[in-house]
mmCIF file of C-alpha atoms in Angstrom:
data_model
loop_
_atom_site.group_PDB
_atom_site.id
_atom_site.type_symbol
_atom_site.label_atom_id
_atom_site.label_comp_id
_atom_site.label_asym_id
_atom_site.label_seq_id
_atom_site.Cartn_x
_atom_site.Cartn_y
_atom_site.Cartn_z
ATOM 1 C CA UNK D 1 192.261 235.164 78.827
ATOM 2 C CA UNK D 2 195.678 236.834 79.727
ATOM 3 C CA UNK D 3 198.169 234.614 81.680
ATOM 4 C CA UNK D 4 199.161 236.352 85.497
ATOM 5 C CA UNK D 5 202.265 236.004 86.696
ATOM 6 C CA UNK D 6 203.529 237.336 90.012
ATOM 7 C CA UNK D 7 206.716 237.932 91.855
ATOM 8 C CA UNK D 8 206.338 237.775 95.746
ATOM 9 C CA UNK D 9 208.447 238.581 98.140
ATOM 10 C CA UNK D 10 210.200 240.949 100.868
ATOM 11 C CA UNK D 11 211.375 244.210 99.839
ATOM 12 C CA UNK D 12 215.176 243.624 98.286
ATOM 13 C CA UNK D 13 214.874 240.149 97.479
ATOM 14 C CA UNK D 14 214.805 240.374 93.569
ATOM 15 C CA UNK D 15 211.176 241.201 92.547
ATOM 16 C CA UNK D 16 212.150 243.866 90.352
ATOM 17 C CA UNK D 17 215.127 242.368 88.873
ATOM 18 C CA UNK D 18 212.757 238.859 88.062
ATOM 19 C CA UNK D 19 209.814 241.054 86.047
ATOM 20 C CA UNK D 20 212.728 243.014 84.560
ATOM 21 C CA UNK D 21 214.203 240.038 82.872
ATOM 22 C CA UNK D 22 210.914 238.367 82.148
ATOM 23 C CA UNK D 23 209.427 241.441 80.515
ATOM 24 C CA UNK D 24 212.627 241.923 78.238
ATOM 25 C CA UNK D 25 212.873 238.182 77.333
ATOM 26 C CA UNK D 26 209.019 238.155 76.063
ATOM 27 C CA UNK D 27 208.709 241.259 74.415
ATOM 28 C CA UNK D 28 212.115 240.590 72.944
ATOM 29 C CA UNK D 29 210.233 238.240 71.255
ATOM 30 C CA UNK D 30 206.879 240.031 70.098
ATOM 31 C CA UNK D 31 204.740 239.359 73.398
ATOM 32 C CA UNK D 32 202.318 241.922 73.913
ATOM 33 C CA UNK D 33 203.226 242.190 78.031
ATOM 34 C CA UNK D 34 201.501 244.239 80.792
ATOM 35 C CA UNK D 35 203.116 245.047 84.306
ATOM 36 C CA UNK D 36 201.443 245.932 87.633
ATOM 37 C CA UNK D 37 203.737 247.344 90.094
ATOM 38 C CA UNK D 38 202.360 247.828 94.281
ATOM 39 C CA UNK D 39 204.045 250.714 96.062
ATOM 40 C CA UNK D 40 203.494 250.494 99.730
ATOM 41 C CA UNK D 41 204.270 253.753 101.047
ATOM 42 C CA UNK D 42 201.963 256.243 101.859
ATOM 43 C CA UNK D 43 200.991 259.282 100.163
ATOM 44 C CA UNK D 44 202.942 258.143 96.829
ATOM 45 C CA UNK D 45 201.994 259.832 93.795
ATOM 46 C CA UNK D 46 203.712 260.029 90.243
ATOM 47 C CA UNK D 47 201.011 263.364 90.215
ATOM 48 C CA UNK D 48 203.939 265.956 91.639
ATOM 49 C CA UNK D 49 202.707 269.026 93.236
ATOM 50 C CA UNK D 50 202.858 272.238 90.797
ATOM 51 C CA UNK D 51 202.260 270.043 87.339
ATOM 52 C CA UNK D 52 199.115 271.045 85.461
ATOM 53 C CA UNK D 53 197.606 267.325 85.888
ATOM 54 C CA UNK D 54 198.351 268.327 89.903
ATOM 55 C CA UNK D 55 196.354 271.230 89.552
ATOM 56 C CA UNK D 56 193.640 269.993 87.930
ATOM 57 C CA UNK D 57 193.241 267.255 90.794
ATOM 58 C CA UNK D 58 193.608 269.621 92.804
ATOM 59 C CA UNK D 59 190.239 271.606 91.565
ATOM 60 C CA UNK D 60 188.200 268.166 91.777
ATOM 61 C CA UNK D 61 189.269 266.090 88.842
ATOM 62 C CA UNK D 62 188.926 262.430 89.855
ATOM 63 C CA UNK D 63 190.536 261.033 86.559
ATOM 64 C CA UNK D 64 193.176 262.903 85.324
ATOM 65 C CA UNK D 65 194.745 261.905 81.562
ATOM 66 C CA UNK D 66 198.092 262.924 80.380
ATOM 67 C CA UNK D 67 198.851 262.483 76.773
ATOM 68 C CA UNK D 68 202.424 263.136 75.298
ATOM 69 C CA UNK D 69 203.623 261.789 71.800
ATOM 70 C CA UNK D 70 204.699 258.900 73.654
ATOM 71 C CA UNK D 71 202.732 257.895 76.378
ATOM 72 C CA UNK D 72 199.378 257.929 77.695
ATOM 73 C CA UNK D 73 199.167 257.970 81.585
ATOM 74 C CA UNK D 74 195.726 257.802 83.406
ATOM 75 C CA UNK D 75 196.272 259.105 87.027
ATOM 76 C CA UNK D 76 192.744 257.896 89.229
ATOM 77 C CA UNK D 77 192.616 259.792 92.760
ATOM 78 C CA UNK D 78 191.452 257.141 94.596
ATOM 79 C CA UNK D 79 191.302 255.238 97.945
ATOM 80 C CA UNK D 80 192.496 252.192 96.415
ATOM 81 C CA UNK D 81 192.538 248.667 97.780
ATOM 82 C CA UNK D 82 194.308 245.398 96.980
ATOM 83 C CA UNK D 83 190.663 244.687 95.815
ATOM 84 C CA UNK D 84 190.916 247.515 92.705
ATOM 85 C CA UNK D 85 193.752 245.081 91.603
ATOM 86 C CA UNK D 86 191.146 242.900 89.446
ATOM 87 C CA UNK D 87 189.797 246.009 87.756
ATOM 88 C CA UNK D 88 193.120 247.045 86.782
ATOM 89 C CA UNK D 89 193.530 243.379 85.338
ATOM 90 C CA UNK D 90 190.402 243.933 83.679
ATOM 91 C CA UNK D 91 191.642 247.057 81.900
ATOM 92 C CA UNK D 92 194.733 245.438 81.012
ATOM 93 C CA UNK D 93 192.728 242.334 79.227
ATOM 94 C CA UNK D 94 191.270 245.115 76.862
ATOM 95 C CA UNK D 95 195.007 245.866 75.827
ATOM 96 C CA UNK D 96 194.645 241.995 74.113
ATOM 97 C CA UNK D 97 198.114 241.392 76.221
ATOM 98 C CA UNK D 98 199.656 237.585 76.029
ATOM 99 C CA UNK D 99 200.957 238.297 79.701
ATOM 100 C CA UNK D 100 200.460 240.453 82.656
ATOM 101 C CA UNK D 101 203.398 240.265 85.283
ATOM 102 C CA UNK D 102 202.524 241.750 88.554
ATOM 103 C CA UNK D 103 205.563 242.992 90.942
ATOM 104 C CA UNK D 104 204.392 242.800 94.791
ATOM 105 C CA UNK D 105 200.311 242.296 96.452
ATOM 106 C CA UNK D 106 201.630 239.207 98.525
ATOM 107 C CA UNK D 107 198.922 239.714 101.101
ATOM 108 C CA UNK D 108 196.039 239.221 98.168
ATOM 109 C CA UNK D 109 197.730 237.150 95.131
ATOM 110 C CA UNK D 110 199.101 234.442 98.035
ATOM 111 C CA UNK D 111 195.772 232.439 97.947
ATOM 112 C CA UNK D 112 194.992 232.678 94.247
ATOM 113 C CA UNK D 113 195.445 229.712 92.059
ATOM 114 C CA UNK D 114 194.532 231.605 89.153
ATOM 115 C CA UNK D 115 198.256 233.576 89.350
ATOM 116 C CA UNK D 116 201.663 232.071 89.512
ATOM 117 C CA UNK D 117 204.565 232.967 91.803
ATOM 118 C CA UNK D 118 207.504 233.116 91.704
ATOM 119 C CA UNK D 119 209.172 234.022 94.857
ATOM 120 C CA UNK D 120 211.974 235.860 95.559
ATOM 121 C CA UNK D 121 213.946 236.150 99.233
ATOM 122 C CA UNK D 122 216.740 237.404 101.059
ATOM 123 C CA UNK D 123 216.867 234.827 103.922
ATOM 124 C CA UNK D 124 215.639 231.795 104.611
ATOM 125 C CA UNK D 125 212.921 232.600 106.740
ATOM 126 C CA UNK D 126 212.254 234.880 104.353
ATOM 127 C CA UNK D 127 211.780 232.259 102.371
ATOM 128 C CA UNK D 128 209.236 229.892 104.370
ATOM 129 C CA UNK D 129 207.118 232.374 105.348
ATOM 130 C CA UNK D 130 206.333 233.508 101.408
ATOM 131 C CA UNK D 131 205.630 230.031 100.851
ATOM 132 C CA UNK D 132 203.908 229.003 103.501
ATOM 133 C CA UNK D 133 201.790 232.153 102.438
ATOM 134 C CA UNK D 134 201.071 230.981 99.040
ATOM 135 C CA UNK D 135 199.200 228.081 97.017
ATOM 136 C CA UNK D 136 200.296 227.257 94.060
ATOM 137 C CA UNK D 137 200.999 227.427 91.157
ATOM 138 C CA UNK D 138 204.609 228.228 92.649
ATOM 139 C CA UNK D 139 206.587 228.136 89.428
ATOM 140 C CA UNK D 140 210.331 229.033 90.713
ATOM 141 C CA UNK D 141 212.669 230.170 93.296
ATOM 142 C CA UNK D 142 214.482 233.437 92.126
ATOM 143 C CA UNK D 143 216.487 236.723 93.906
ATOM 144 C CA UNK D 144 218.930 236.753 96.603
ATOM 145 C CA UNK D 145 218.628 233.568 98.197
ATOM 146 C CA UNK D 146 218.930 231.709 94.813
ATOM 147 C CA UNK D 147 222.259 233.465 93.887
ATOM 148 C CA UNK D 148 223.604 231.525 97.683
ATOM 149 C CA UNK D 149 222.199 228.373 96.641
ATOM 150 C CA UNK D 150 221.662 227.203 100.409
ATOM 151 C CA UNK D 151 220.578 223.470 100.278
ATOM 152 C CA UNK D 152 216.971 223.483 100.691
ATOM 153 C CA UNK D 153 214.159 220.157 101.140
ATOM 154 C CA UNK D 154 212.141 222.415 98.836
ATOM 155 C CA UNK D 155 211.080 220.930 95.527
ATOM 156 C CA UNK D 156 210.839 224.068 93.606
ATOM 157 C CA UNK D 157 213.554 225.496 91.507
ATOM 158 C CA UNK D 158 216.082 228.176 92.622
ATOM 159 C CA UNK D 159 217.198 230.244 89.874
ATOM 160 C CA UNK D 160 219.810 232.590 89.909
ATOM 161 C CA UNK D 161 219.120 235.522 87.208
ATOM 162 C CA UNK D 162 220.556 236.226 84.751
ATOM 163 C CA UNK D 163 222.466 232.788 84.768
ATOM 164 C CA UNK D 164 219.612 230.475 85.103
ATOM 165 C CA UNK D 165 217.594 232.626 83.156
ATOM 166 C CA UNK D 166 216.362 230.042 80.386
ATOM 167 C CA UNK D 167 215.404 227.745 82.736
ATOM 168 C CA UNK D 168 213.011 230.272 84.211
ATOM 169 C CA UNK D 169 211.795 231.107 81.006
ATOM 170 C CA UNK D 170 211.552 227.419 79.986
ATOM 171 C CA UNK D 171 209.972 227.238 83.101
ATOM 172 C CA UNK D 172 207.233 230.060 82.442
ATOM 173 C CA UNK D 173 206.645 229.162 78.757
ATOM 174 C CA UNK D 174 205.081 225.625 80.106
ATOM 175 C CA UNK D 175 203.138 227.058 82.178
ATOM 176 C CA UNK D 176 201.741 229.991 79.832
ATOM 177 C CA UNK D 177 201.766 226.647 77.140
ATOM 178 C CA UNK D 178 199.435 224.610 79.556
ATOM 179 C CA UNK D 179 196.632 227.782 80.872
ATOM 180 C CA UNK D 180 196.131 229.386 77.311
ATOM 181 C CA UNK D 181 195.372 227.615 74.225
ATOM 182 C CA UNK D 182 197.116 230.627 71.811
ATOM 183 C CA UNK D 183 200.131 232.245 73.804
ATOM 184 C CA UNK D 184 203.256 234.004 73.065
ATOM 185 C CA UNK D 185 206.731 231.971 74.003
ATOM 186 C CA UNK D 186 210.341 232.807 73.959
ATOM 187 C CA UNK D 187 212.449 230.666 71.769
#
């Protein structure tokens, strides 16, 4: 069983920057990591109009694979939900990863116990309303609010990254440590 962990949070608030340096601190260290990444806006697509994996979509191709010398990229048209987020976890597991960290899907990761958080915000109310959003496992406090440091009756660490960055990763390893019995850790 792969070990989840999110970052939640408003838009700006550090998200990216907190997968970022987890990704680069395991794999640094020969963790075999995944990362699932929600766009909200409409109509995205990394499928631009004109490319030859456009066209073919566009004459009724539902799955669409792209293979370079580098990369592999399967592009699914799709009416996706928050729900096609477990299949995509389920693909992922067949990759044998240590880790999958997932950037974003508040609205459905919030009441699972079977991800951690850790949330990033801009403002204080940004703030209360993630966590009063979310069970736990809450495993950290990281982004914009943790760089002001504003005092806070909350008993979860704030973090700034980079600077606090091994306590967040001392922080992760015990929880990857406790939920799977043969993990990958940073030293």
């Amino acid at each position: 069983m792969v070990v989840l962990i999110a970052a939640v949070g408003v838009s700006g608030s550090g998200k990216t920057t907190t997968i970022e340096f987890l990704i680069s601190s395991f794999t640094e260290n020969g963790c075999k990591v995944g990362a699932i990444k929600h766009i909200h806006r409409e109509n995205f697509t990394i499928d631009k109009e004109g490319t030859n994996t456009w066209r073919f979509s566009q004459a009724g191709s539902k799955i669409t694979v792209a293979i370079s010398p580098d990369e592999i990229a399967t592009i699914e048209k799709t009416k996706a939900s928050l729900k096609n987020l477990d299949e995509v976890i389920k693909q992922l597991e067949n990759e044998k990863l240590d880790i999958i960290f997932i950037e974003g899907f508040h609205s459905y990761i919030s009441k699972r116990p079977d991800i951690a958080k850790i949330i990033t915000a801009k403002t204080n109310e940004d703030l209360d309303k993630t966590i009063s959003n979310s069970v736990p496992p809450i495993l950290a406090i990281t982004g914009v609010i943790a760089k002001n440091k504003s005092p806070r009756a909350i008993k979860i660490p704030f973090l700034d990254l980079p600077n606090e960055g091994n306590q967040l990763l001392d922080i992760v390893n015990k929880y990857i440590s406790a939920n799977k019995s043969k993990y990958c850790q940073v030293n």
